[in-house]
């Protein structure tokens, strides 16, 4: 790629204040894909300078969720908490250069200013009165001296953006406890780590002019910025727990495949062109560019994710599905016993959890098939002859040779014809006996997978229990 710069470097910079949100995961993916497309690299930086809200276990969880999702960073994780002296040093440099100053205002003084602004009905901005204080006593913060004037930049997604310096506060760089604010640490790091492109959520857009001022104050070229559109839930409001899970882990736990979630998140605001919806990470990395990301908010459609996951399950080799299934089916028999079952069921499940539920029916004892109440009501109740029909079916299946799909099906159909009932009147109770449900893959496939002995045992069990099953209802 001729237009690529060998030094292109992006970063994903989560704050470890909670789990990895799907929106954060999308940000990570877009950073990764842009880096891969242009032969650049990606760094993972944990922004944990907010000691009140940051937790090490959140950082570990985010790192592990990214690994599961297949977001492979080239450098890091770098923890900002390891770099505190560096931020202090950089803040002091700005003070020495006259671009920042110590502010000794007390909380009470600041509150009074805030209250006065409120009473006057104007937006609060720090008055800047410590700008001219040369020495003070007691605790202080370091504030940036914001110069008036317009601050413009070209956002790769939103186009030209302009802010007025007059509207920006002399914001704090270093708190009185010596910890940096987000604005300071992010800019110091983006400079030190030679970041060329910053792709982050739209919610940071209003921070960007402050960051640009800081880059300039440090005589550094600001990186290119790309502010990613918001992700909305199905209710068209900002994605939240109201409309479904928001953490990567929750999707992993219901049995979404990492490749499917990666693919799905990539489509939130980007498309490879045409109607193409299913593509691999490598395919996306060959085409992706931050400047092609849509400005409009993207909608997180859980149904679409489930559909897509089903497509991935269907296409995933059985051995791999077997591996993925392990946490959902800890008692799974060896692969050779499971292969045919998985092959029959994997095109019929949308999640690994659904697949495990279906597969578990083959693993339970024949006297322990859980019957769905609804299936019992539909296919057993008010049908006095069902017991007799099932007995006949049992006998037909006991002697049919060979016990394969065409012969078992033929046996059932001839029997139905002989006694003058529709085949459905036998198929449904048979399905209930074998699976406990009113829907399943073709029931003769299920019977053959169970084998003759287990099929007969399940039929016997149901036949014996019809009176109490129908009575209980
Ligand atoms: N740490 C910030 C966050 O989690 C992101 C900072 C950035 O990307 O500049 O929202």
Coordinates of C-alpha atoms and ligand atoms in Angstrom, one line a residue:
X1 CA 0.0 0.0 0.0
X2 CA 1.7 3.1 -1.2
X3 CA -0.3 5.6 1.0
X4 CA 0.6 3.8 4.2
X5 CA 3.1 5.2 6.6
X6 CA 5.3 2.7 8.2
X7 CA 5.0 4.5 11.4
X8 CA 1.3 4.5 11.6
X9 CA 0.3 3.6 15.2
X10 CA -3.1 3.4 16.9
X11 CA -4.2 2.7 20.4
X12 CA -7.1 1.4 22.3
X13 CA -7.2 3.1 25.7
X14 CA -9.9 1.7 28.0
X15 CA -10.5 2.9 31.5
X16 CA -10.8 -0.1 33.8
X17 CA -13.9 1.0 35.5
X18 CA -16.0 -1.9 34.4
X19 CA -16.3 -4.8 32.0
X20 CA -15.5 -4.4 28.3
X21 CA -18.6 -2.8 26.8
X22 CA -19.5 -3.8 23.3
X23 CA -19.1 -0.2 22.2
X24 CA -15.5 -0.2 23.6
X25 CA -14.9 -3.5 21.8
X26 CA -16.0 -1.9 18.5
X27 CA -13.6 0.9 19.1
X28 CA -10.8 -1.6 19.7
X29 CA -11.7 -3.5 16.5
X30 CA -11.8 -0.3 14.4
X31 CA -8.4 0.7 15.7
X32 CA -7.0 -2.8 15.0
X33 CA -8.5 -3.0 11.5
X34 CA -7.2 0.5 10.5
X35 CA -3.7 -0.5 11.8
X36 CA -3.8 -3.8 9.9
X37 CA -5.0 -2.2 6.7
X38 CA -2.2 0.3 6.6
X39 CA 0.6 -1.9 7.9
X40 CA 0.6 0.0 11.2
X41 CA 0.5 -1.2 14.8
X42 CA -1.8 -1.0 17.7
X43 CA -1.1 -0.4 21.3
X44 CA -3.2 -1.3 24.3
X45 CA -3.1 1.2 27.1
X46 CA -5.0 0.9 30.4
X47 CA -6.1 4.3 31.6
X48 CA -6.2 3.7 35.3
X49 CA -5.3 7.1 36.8
X50 CA -8.8 7.5 38.3
X51 CA -8.0 5.6 41.4
X52 CA -11.5 5.9 42.8
X53 CA -13.1 4.1 39.9
X54 CA -10.3 1.9 38.4
X55 CA -9.8 -1.7 39.5
X56 CA -7.1 -4.1 38.6
X57 CA -9.7 -6.9 38.1
X58 CA -11.5 -4.8 35.5
X59 CA -8.3 -4.3 33.6
X60 CA -7.7 -8.0 33.6
X61 CA -11.2 -8.7 32.5
X62 CA -10.9 -6.2 29.6
X63 CA -7.6 -7.8 28.5
X64 CA -9.1 -11.2 28.6
X65 CA -12.3 -10.2 26.7
X66 CA -10.1 -8.6 24.0
X67 CA -8.1 -11.7 23.7
X68 CA -11.2 -13.8 23.5
X69 CA -12.6 -11.6 20.8
X70 CA -9.5 -11.8 18.7
X71 CA -8.3 -8.2 19.0
X72 CA -4.6 -8.7 18.9
X73 CA -2.6 -5.6 20.0
X74 CA 1.1 -5.3 19.2
X75 CA 2.3 -3.5 22.2
X76 CA 1.1 -3.3 25.8
X77 CA -0.9 -3.4 27.9
X78 CA 0.8 -0.3 29.3
X79 CA -0.7 0.9 32.6
X80 CA -0.9 4.6 33.1
X81 CA -0.5 4.1 36.8
X82 CA 3.1 3.0 36.1
X83 CA 3.8 6.4 34.5
X84 CA 2.7 8.9 37.2
X85 CA 6.1 10.6 37.5
X86 CA 6.1 11.3 33.8
X87 CA 2.8 13.1 33.9
X88 CA 3.9 15.3 36.8
X89 CA 7.1 16.1 35.0
X90 CA 5.3 17.1 31.9
X91 CA 2.8 19.3 33.9
X92 CA 5.8 21.0 35.5
X93 CA 7.3 21.6 32.1
X94 CA 4.2 23.5 31.1
X95 CA 4.3 25.6 34.2
X96 CA 7.9 26.4 33.6
X97 CA 7.1 27.4 30.0
X98 CA 4.2 29.7 31.2
X99 CA 1.6 27.5 29.6
X100 CA 0.1 26.3 32.9
X101 CA -0.1 27.6 36.4
X102 CA -0.6 26.4 39.9
X103 CA -4.1 27.1 41.2
X104 CA -4.6 27.3 45.0
X105 CA -8.3 27.9 45.0
X106 CA -10.1 26.0 47.6
X107 CA -13.1 23.8 47.0
X108 CA -15.2 26.5 48.9
X109 CA -13.9 29.2 46.6
X110 CA -14.6 27.2 43.5
X111 CA -18.1 26.3 44.8
X112 CA -18.8 30.0 45.4
X113 CA -17.7 30.9 41.8
X114 CA -19.9 28.1 40.5
X115 CA -22.9 29.3 42.5
X116 CA -22.4 32.8 41.3
X117 CA -22.4 31.7 37.7
X118 CA -25.5 29.6 38.3
X119 CA -27.3 32.6 39.9
X120 CA -26.3 34.8 37.0
X121 CA -27.6 32.2 34.6
X122 CA -24.3 31.7 32.8
X123 CA -22.3 28.6 32.1
X124 CA -19.6 28.1 34.7
X125 CA -16.0 28.5 33.8
X126 CA -13.1 28.9 36.2
X127 CA -12.3 32.6 36.5
X128 CA -8.6 32.0 36.0
X129 CA -7.7 34.2 38.9
X130 CA -4.8 32.1 39.9
X131 CA -3.2 32.8 36.5
X132 CA -1.5 35.8 38.1
X133 CA -0.6 34.2 41.5
X134 CA 3.1 33.6 41.6
X135 CA 3.3 31.9 44.9
X136 CA 0.8 30.3 47.2
X137 CA 0.4 28.1 50.1
X138 CA -1.4 24.9 50.7
X139 CA -2.5 22.3 48.2
X140 CA -2.7 23.2 44.6
X141 CA -3.7 21.9 41.2
X142 CA -2.0 22.6 37.9
X143 CA -4.3 24.2 35.3
X144 CA -3.7 24.8 31.7
X145 CA -3.8 28.3 30.4
X146 CA -6.3 28.2 27.6
X147 CA -5.8 30.9 25.0
X148 CA -8.7 32.5 23.2
X149 CA -9.2 31.7 19.5
X150 CA -10.7 29.0 17.3
X151 CA -9.5 25.4 17.5
X152 CA -10.3 23.5 14.4
X153 CA -9.4 20.0 13.2
X154 CA -10.3 17.6 10.5
X155 CA -12.0 14.5 11.9
X156 CA -11.7 11.5 9.6
X157 CA -15.4 10.6 10.2
X158 CA -17.1 13.9 11.0
X159 CA -15.2 16.2 8.7
X160 CA -14.1 19.7 9.8
X161 CA -14.9 20.5 13.4
X162 CA -14.4 23.8 15.1
X163 CA -14.5 24.9 18.7
X164 CA -14.0 28.3 20.3
X165 CA -11.2 28.6 22.8
X166 CA -13.2 31.2 24.7
X167 CA -15.7 28.6 25.8
X168 CA -13.0 26.3 27.3
X169 CA -12.1 26.5 30.9
X170 CA -8.6 26.6 32.2
X171 CA -8.9 22.9 32.8
X172 CA -6.9 20.9 35.4
X173 CA -3.9 18.9 34.3
X174 CA -2.7 17.7 37.7
X175 CA -4.9 17.2 40.7
X176 CA -3.8 18.2 44.2
X177 CA -3.0 14.6 45.0
X178 CA -0.5 14.6 42.2
X179 CA -2.5 12.4 39.9
X180 CA -3.0 13.6 36.3
X181 CA -6.4 14.2 34.8
X182 CA -7.4 12.2 31.8
X183 CA -6.6 15.2 29.5
X184 CA -3.0 15.3 30.6
X185 CA -2.2 11.6 30.7
X186 CA -3.8 10.9 27.3
X187 CA -1.9 13.6 25.5
X188 CA 1.4 12.9 27.2
X189 CA 1.0 9.2 26.3
X190 CA -0.1 9.8 22.8
X191 CA 3.0 11.9 22.3
X192 CA 5.4 9.6 24.0
X193 CA 4.0 6.5 22.4
X194 CA 4.0 8.2 18.9
X195 CA 0.4 7.6 18.2
X196 CA -0.6 8.8 14.8
X197 CA -4.3 8.1 14.8
X198 CA -6.8 8.4 17.7
X199 CA -10.1 6.6 17.1
X200 CA -12.4 6.8 20.0
X201 CA -16.1 7.2 20.9
X202 CA -18.0 10.3 20.0
X203 CA -18.4 11.2 23.7
X204 CA -14.8 12.4 23.6
X205 CA -15.4 14.9 20.8
X206 CA -15.7 17.8 23.2
X207 CA -12.4 16.8 24.9
X208 CA -10.5 16.9 21.6
X209 CA -10.0 20.8 21.4
X210 CA -8.4 20.6 24.9
X211 CA -6.1 17.8 23.7
X212 CA -5.2 19.7 20.6
X213 CA -4.2 22.7 22.7
X214 CA -2.1 20.5 24.8
X215 CA -0.3 18.9 21.8
X216 CA 0.5 22.4 20.6
X217 CA 1.7 23.5 24.0
X218 CA 4.1 20.5 23.9
X219 CA 5.1 21.4 20.4
X220 CA 3.8 18.1 19.1
X221 CA 1.8 17.5 15.9
X222 CA -1.6 16.3 17.0
X223 CA -2.6 12.9 15.7
X224 CA -5.4 12.4 13.2
X225 CA -8.8 12.0 15.0
X226 CA -11.7 9.8 14.2
X227 CA -14.7 10.0 16.5
X228 CA -16.9 6.9 16.2
X229 CA -20.6 7.3 16.1
X230 CA -22.7 6.3 19.0
X231 CA -24.2 2.8 19.3
X232 CA -28.0 2.8 19.8
X233 CA -30.1 0.0 21.3
X234 CA -33.2 -1.4 19.5
X235 CA -35.2 1.4 21.2
X236 CA -33.0 4.0 19.4
X237 CA -31.6 5.3 22.6
X238 CA -28.0 5.0 23.7
X239 CA -27.2 1.3 24.1
X240 CA -27.8 0.3 27.6
X241 CA -28.9 -2.7 29.7
X242 CA -32.5 -1.8 29.1
X243 CA -32.4 -3.5 25.7
X244 CA -30.0 -6.3 26.3
X245 CA -26.5 -7.3 27.3
X246 CA -23.8 -4.6 26.9
X247 CA -20.7 -6.5 27.9
X248 CA -18.6 -8.7 25.7
X249 CA -18.6 -11.3 28.5
X250 CA -22.3 -11.7 28.5
X251 CA -22.4 -12.5 24.8
X252 CA -19.6 -15.0 25.3
X253 CA -21.6 -16.6 28.2
X254 CA -24.7 -17.1 26.1
X255 CA -22.5 -18.8 23.4
X256 CA -21.8 -16.2 20.8
X257 CA -18.7 -17.1 18.9
X258 CA -15.9 -14.6 19.0
X259 CA -15.6 -14.5 15.2
X260 CA -19.4 -13.7 14.9
X261 CA -19.3 -11.0 17.5
X262 CA -16.2 -9.5 15.8
X263 CA -18.0 -9.6 12.4
X264 CA -21.1 -8.1 13.9
X265 CA -19.4 -5.2 15.7
X266 CA -17.4 -4.4 12.6
X267 CA -20.7 -3.7 10.8
X268 CA -21.7 -1.1 13.4
X269 CA -20.9 1.9 11.3
X270 CA -18.9 0.3 8.6
X271 CA -19.6 -2.0 5.7
X272 CA -17.3 -3.7 3.2
X273 CA -19.6 -2.7 0.4
X274 CA -22.5 -4.3 -1.4
X275 CA -24.7 -6.6 0.7
X276 CA -21.9 -8.5 2.1
X277 CA -22.4 -9.2 5.8
X278 CA -20.3 -12.2 6.6
X279 CA -16.6 -11.7 6.4
X280 CA -13.5 -12.7 8.4
X281 CA -11.2 -10.4 10.3
X282 CA -8.6 -10.7 7.6
X283 CA -11.1 -9.8 4.9
X284 CA -12.2 -6.7 6.9
X285 CA -8.6 -5.8 7.5
X286 CA -7.9 -5.7 3.8
X287 CA -10.7 -3.2 3.2
X288 CA -11.2 -1.2 6.4
X289 CA -10.5 2.5 6.6
X290 CA -11.6 4.9 9.4
X291 CA -12.6 7.5 6.9
X292 CA -15.2 5.1 5.6
X293 CA -17.0 4.9 8.9
X294 CA -20.5 6.2 8.9
X295 CA -21.3 9.4 10.8
X296 CA -24.8 8.3 11.7
X297 CA -25.3 6.3 14.9
X298 CA -25.3 2.5 14.5
X299 CA -28.1 0.3 15.9
X300 CA -27.2 -2.8 17.9
X301 CA -29.7 -5.4 16.7
X302 CA -29.5 -8.4 18.9
X303 CA -31.6 -10.5 16.6
X304 CA -29.2 -9.9 13.8
X305 CA -26.3 -10.9 16.0
X306 CA -28.1 -14.2 16.9
X307 CA -28.8 -14.8 13.2
X308 CA -25.2 -14.1 12.3
X309 CA -24.0 -16.4 15.1
X310 CA -26.1 -19.2 13.7
X311 CA -24.5 -18.6 10.3
X312 CA -21.1 -18.9 11.9
X313 CA -22.0 -22.0 13.9
X314 CA -23.2 -23.7 10.7
X315 CA -19.9 -22.9 8.9
X316 CA -17.6 -23.8 11.7
X317 CA -15.9 -27.2 11.5
X318 CA -17.4 -29.7 13.9
X319 CA -14.1 -30.3 15.8
X320 CA -14.0 -26.5 16.5
X321 CA -17.7 -26.4 17.5
X322 CA -16.9 -29.3 19.8
X323 CA -14.1 -27.3 21.5
X324 CA -16.3 -24.2 21.8
X325 CA -19.0 -26.2 23.4
X326 CA -16.9 -27.6 26.2
X327 CA -17.8 -24.8 28.7
X328 CA -21.4 -25.2 27.9
X329 CA -21.4 -29.0 28.1
X330 CA -18.8 -30.1 30.7
X331 CA -20.0 -33.7 30.6
X332 CA -19.6 -34.1 26.9
X333 CA -18.5 -37.5 25.6
X334 CA -15.5 -37.7 23.3
X335 CA -15.7 -36.1 19.9
X336 CA -16.1 -39.3 17.9
X337 CA -19.4 -40.0 19.8
X338 CA -20.5 -36.4 19.4
X339 CA -19.6 -35.7 15.8
X340 CA -22.8 -36.9 14.1
X341 CA -25.0 -35.2 16.7
X342 CA -23.2 -31.9 16.3
X343 CA -23.5 -32.2 12.6
X344 CA -27.2 -32.6 12.8
X345 CA -27.7 -29.9 15.3
X346 CA -25.2 -27.2 14.6
X347 CA -27.2 -25.7 11.7
X348 CA -30.2 -25.5 14.0
X349 CA -28.9 -23.5 16.9
X350 CA -28.2 -19.8 17.1
X351 CA -25.9 -19.9 20.1
X352 CA -23.7 -22.5 21.8
X353 CA -26.0 -22.5 24.7
X354 CA -28.9 -23.4 22.4
X355 CA -26.8 -26.1 20.8
X356 CA -25.8 -27.5 24.2
X357 CA -29.5 -27.6 25.2
X358 CA -30.3 -29.6 22.1
X359 CA -27.3 -31.9 22.4
X360 CA -28.0 -32.6 26.1
X361 CA -31.1 -34.6 25.0
X362 CA -28.8 -37.3 23.7
X363 CA -26.8 -37.4 26.9
X364 CA -29.6 -37.7 29.5
X365 CA -30.8 -41.1 30.7
X366 CA -33.7 -42.4 28.7
X367 CA -35.9 -42.2 31.7
X368 CA -35.0 -38.6 32.3
X369 CA -36.0 -36.8 29.1
X370 CA -37.4 -33.4 30.2
X371 CA -40.8 -33.1 28.5
X372 CA -41.9 -29.6 27.7
X373 CA -45.3 -29.0 29.2
X374 CA -46.5 -27.4 26.0
X375 CA -45.4 -30.4 23.9
X376 CA -47.2 -32.7 26.3
X377 CA -50.4 -30.6 26.2
X378 CA -50.3 -30.5 22.4
X379 CA -49.4 -34.1 21.6
X380 CA -50.7 -36.2 24.4
X381 CA -53.7 -34.8 26.1
X382 CA -57.2 -35.6 24.9
X383 CA -55.9 -38.3 22.7
X384 CA -56.9 -41.7 24.2
X385 CA -55.5 -43.7 21.3
X386 CA -52.0 -42.2 21.5
X387 CA -50.8 -44.9 23.9
X388 CA -51.9 -47.7 21.6
X389 CA -50.4 -46.0 18.6
X390 CA -47.1 -45.6 20.3
X391 CA -47.1 -49.3 21.3
X392 CA -47.6 -50.3 17.8
X393 CA -44.9 -47.9 16.6
X394 CA -42.6 -49.3 19.3
X395 CA -43.1 -52.8 18.0
X396 CA -42.6 -51.7 14.4
X397 CA -39.3 -50.0 15.3
X398 CA -38.2 -53.0 17.3
X399 CA -38.1 -55.2 14.3
X400 CA -37.4 -52.8 11.4
X401 CA -34.2 -53.6 9.5
X402 CA -31.9 -51.9 9.2
X403 CA -32.4 -49.2 11.8
X404 CA -31.6 -46.3 9.4
X405 CA -33.5 -43.1 8.4
X406 CA -35.3 -44.5 5.3
X407 CA -36.4 -47.7 7.0
X408 CA -37.6 -46.2 10.2
X409 CA -39.5 -43.6 8.3
X410 CA -41.0 -46.2 6.1
X411 CA -42.0 -48.3 9.1
X412 CA -43.8 -45.4 10.7
X413 CA -45.6 -44.4 7.5
X414 CA -46.8 -47.9 6.6
X415 CA -48.0 -48.3 10.2
X416 CA -49.9 -45.0 10.1
X417 CA -51.5 -46.0 6.8
X418 CA -52.4 -49.5 8.1
X419 CA -54.2 -48.1 11.2
X420 CA -55.6 -45.2 9.3
X421 CA -54.1 -42.2 11.0
X422 CA -52.0 -39.4 9.6
X423 CA -48.2 -39.8 9.9
X424 CA -48.2 -36.6 12.0
X425 CA -50.2 -38.3 14.7
X426 CA -47.3 -40.6 15.2
X427 CA -44.4 -38.3 14.4
X428 CA -45.3 -35.8 17.1
X429 CA -45.6 -38.2 20.0
X430 CA -42.4 -39.9 18.8
X431 CA -40.7 -36.6 18.9
X432 CA -42.0 -36.0 22.3
X433 CA -40.7 -39.4 23.5
X434 CA -37.3 -38.9 22.0
X435 CA -36.7 -35.2 22.6
X436 CA -39.4 -34.0 25.0
X437 CA -40.1 -31.1 22.6
X438 CA -42.5 -30.2 19.8
X439 CA -39.7 -29.2 17.4
X440 CA -36.4 -30.9 16.6
X441 CA -34.4 -31.9 13.6
X442 CA -36.1 -34.6 11.4
X443 CA -37.1 -37.1 14.0
X444 CA -35.8 -40.2 12.1
X445 CA -32.3 -38.7 12.2
X446 CA -32.7 -38.2 15.9
X447 CA -33.9 -41.8 16.3
X448 CA -31.0 -43.2 14.3
X449 CA -28.5 -41.1 16.3
X450 CA -30.0 -42.4 19.5
X451 CA -29.9 -46.0 18.2
X452 CA -32.6 -48.6 18.4
X453 CA -32.2 -49.5 22.0
X454 CA -32.4 -46.0 23.3
X455 CA -35.3 -45.1 21.0
X456 CA -37.3 -48.1 22.3
X457 CA -36.5 -47.2 25.9
X458 CA -37.6 -43.7 25.4
X459 CA -40.8 -44.8 23.8
X460 CA -41.4 -47.3 26.6
X461 CA -40.9 -44.7 29.2
X462 CA -43.4 -42.3 27.6
X463 CA -45.9 -45.1 27.1
X464 CA -45.7 -46.1 30.7
X465 CA -46.1 -42.5 31.9
X466 CA -48.8 -41.2 29.7
X467 CA -51.6 -41.6 32.3
X468 CA -49.8 -39.5 34.9
X469 CA -48.4 -37.0 32.3
X470 CA -51.9 -36.2 30.9
X471 CA -53.5 -36.4 34.3
X472 CA -51.2 -33.9 35.9
X473 CA -52.3 -31.3 33.3
Ligands
LIG1 N1 -9.9 6.1 28.5 C1 -10.9 6.7 27.7 C2 -12.2 5.9 27.8 O1 -12.2 4.8 28.2 C3 -10.6 6.7 26.2 C4 -9.6 7.7 25.9 C5 -9.2 7.9 24.5 O2 -9.4 7.0 23.7 O3 -8.7 9.0 24.2 O4 -13.2 6.4 27.5

